[in-house]
Amino acid sequence: MLLLLWLCSDAQLQQGFSANGAPEPPSLTRTTLNVFDQDKDGSVTLKEAQATLDALGAFASMGAEPGKGQNEMEKMLKQAKKWMPQLFKLLDADSSGALQELEVEWVEKGLEAAKTNVFRNLTRDIFEMLDSDADHSLSSGEVEAAMEPEMLQQLVAIVHDTFPLPGLTAVNGKEAPAFVRENLKDIVAALDGNNDGAIERKEAGAAVGAFKRTYIKAAETLKTMGPMLGMFGGGMPMGAGRGGPRGSGGRGSRGTARNER
Ligand SMILES: *[C@@H]1O[C@H](CO)[C@@H](O)[C@H](O)[C@H]1NC(C)=O
């Protein structure tokens, strides 16, 4: 049975490689699970996620021209690996250490949001709230203040209003648990590009922009290459037909595998 499934996935793989007329891609959620859930237990642990990115990185570097440095795919994977722990925490609503399908669905919702101004607006709104002296920079003092229970709750409410991430949802109406504070601290640290303890408005904008671009690219690549990438998780790229294609992402299609080898 397993062999049969594997052969099926292999057939689809061949199809995916053909010049055009690729089959309808499965939903991004399905694909994400297929690719990252290595032990096929229905959820993705951070360890599985990182291991998958490593495997993909090794794959991406195959056939690289010597002396040309990292290719675009490798760079993207490196970025993805850097952001993964934070992203993981934000999605892991129940702090179980593993993402279930419902939590994985946020990968797709995030992609839709990333294509709008959500992240930029969020950065603006958070700045307006925290930058009490309005100097377009969050001093370490202002960041500290943001971690005080009352401010933290307001901060989470702002994020939650635009983007009800599972890792923040738990707080709704209640006092922010420690893990939300830790999640936010991680994010704040990531926004402080030059690590000087203060966050300039521009610096934050650049970090958010970089995250957004990587996110869109990674998610679109996953979507496009999904049927093939499923192999890395030992998975079978089935379950197509849910949702169907939605707005072909122009940028991501550049990540499509080529068949000349
Ligand atoms: C972002 O903010 C602008 C200006 O307030 C608004 O017009 C736009 O609809 C917002 N975008 C999203 C996705 O919320």
Short mmCIF file of N, CA, C and O in Angstrom, two decimals, residues 3-4 10 35 50 57 66 81 86 88 93-94 118 132-133 160-161 167-168 177 211 227 229 236 249 261:
data_model
loop_
_atom_site.label_atom_id
_atom_site.label_comp_id
_atom_site.label_asym_id
_atom_site.label_seq_id
_atom_site.Cartn_x
_atom_site.Cartn_y
_atom_site.Cartn_z
N LEU A 3 3.90 1.49 -0.84
CA LEU A 3 4.67 1.55 -2.07
C LEU A 3 3.81 2.15 -3.18
O LEU A 3 4.25 2.99 -3.95
N LEU A 4 2.55 1.71 -3.19
CA LEU A 4 1.62 2.19 -4.21
C LEU A 4 1.48 3.71 -4.10
O LEU A 4 1.55 4.44 -5.09
N ASP A 10 5.21 9.61 -7.05
CA ASP A 10 6.28 9.68 -8.03
C ASP A 10 5.71 10.04 -9.39
O ASP A 10 6.30 10.82 -10.14
N VAL A 35 5.04 18.28 3.30
CA VAL A 35 6.47 18.53 3.19
C VAL A 35 7.16 18.46 4.56
O VAL A 35 8.22 17.88 4.69
N GLN A 50 12.84 22.42 11.02
CA GLN A 50 14.23 22.79 10.77
C GLN A 50 14.94 21.74 9.95
O GLN A 50 15.72 22.05 9.05
N GLY A 57 17.73 22.73 1.84
CA GLY A 57 18.94 23.51 1.59
C GLY A 57 19.98 22.66 0.88
O GLY A 57 20.63 23.11 -0.06
N PRO A 66 30.10 26.00 -8.85
CA PRO A 66 31.14 26.31 -7.86
C PRO A 66 31.55 27.77 -7.95
O PRO A 66 31.62 28.33 -9.05
N LYS A 81 14.85 29.69 7.86
CA LYS A 81 15.31 28.98 9.05
C LYS A 81 15.50 29.94 10.22
O LYS A 81 15.21 29.61 11.37
N GLN A 86 10.42 31.82 15.69
CA GLN A 86 9.42 32.84 16.05
C GLN A 86 8.07 32.53 15.43
O GLN A 86 7.04 32.59 16.10
N PHE A 88 7.00 29.77 14.48
CA PHE A 88 6.48 28.56 15.10
C PHE A 88 5.73 28.87 16.39
O PHE A 88 4.61 28.42 16.61
N ALA A 93 -0.59 27.62 19.08
CA ALA A 93 -1.55 28.21 20.02
C ALA A 93 -1.51 27.55 21.39
O ALA A 93 -1.55 28.21 22.42
N ASP A 94 -1.46 26.23 21.40
CA ASP A 94 -1.53 25.53 22.68
C ASP A 94 -0.15 25.23 23.25
O ASP A 94 -0.03 24.46 24.20
N VAL A 118 -1.28 44.42 5.55
CA VAL A 118 -1.49 44.10 6.96
C VAL A 118 -0.25 44.30 7.81
O VAL A 118 -0.28 44.96 8.85
N SER A 132 5.91 56.67 22.73
CA SER A 132 5.20 57.69 23.50
C SER A 132 5.78 59.08 23.31
O SER A 132 5.06 60.06 23.40
N ASP A 133 7.08 59.20 23.05
CA ASP A 133 7.63 60.54 22.83
C ASP A 133 7.64 60.92 21.34
O ASP A 133 8.21 61.95 20.95
N HIS A 160 -3.96 41.21 17.48
CA HIS A 160 -5.05 40.26 17.38
C HIS A 160 -6.19 40.76 16.51
O HIS A 160 -6.83 39.99 15.80
N ASP A 161 -6.41 42.07 16.56
CA ASP A 161 -7.49 42.65 15.75
C ASP A 161 -7.26 42.44 14.26
O ASP A 161 -8.18 42.12 13.52
N GLY A 167 -0.94 31.86 18.45
CA GLY A 167 -0.04 32.04 19.59
C GLY A 167 -0.37 33.27 20.42
O GLY A 167 0.15 33.45 21.51
N LEU A 168 -1.23 34.13 19.90
CA LEU A 168 -1.65 35.31 20.66
C LEU A 168 -3.10 35.21 21.10
O LEU A 168 -3.54 35.91 22.00
N PRO A 177 -0.26 35.53 29.10
CA PRO A 177 0.61 34.55 29.74
C PRO A 177 2.07 34.80 29.36
O PRO A 177 2.36 35.53 28.42
N PHE A 211 10.89 40.34 6.19
CA PHE A 211 10.14 39.15 6.62
C PHE A 211 9.02 38.85 5.62
O PHE A 211 8.85 37.71 5.19
N PRO A 227 4.25 19.49 -4.73
CA PRO A 227 4.13 18.10 -5.12
C PRO A 227 5.48 17.39 -5.16
O PRO A 227 5.58 16.22 -4.79
N LEU A 229 8.30 18.55 -3.47
CA LEU A 229 8.93 18.64 -2.16
C LEU A 229 8.36 17.62 -1.19
O LEU A 229 9.01 17.24 -0.23
N MET A 236 3.11 11.99 0.47
CA MET A 236 2.57 11.90 -0.87
C MET A 236 1.71 13.14 -1.13
O MET A 236 0.89 13.51 -0.31
N GLY A 249 0.62 33.26 -7.97
CA GLY A 249 1.58 34.22 -7.45
C GLY A 249 2.72 34.40 -8.42
O GLY A 249 3.51 33.51 -8.63
N ARG A 261 18.01 18.37 -16.32
CA ARG A 261 19.02 17.88 -15.38
C ARG A 261 19.88 16.84 -16.06
O ARG A 261 19.36 15.99 -16.71
#
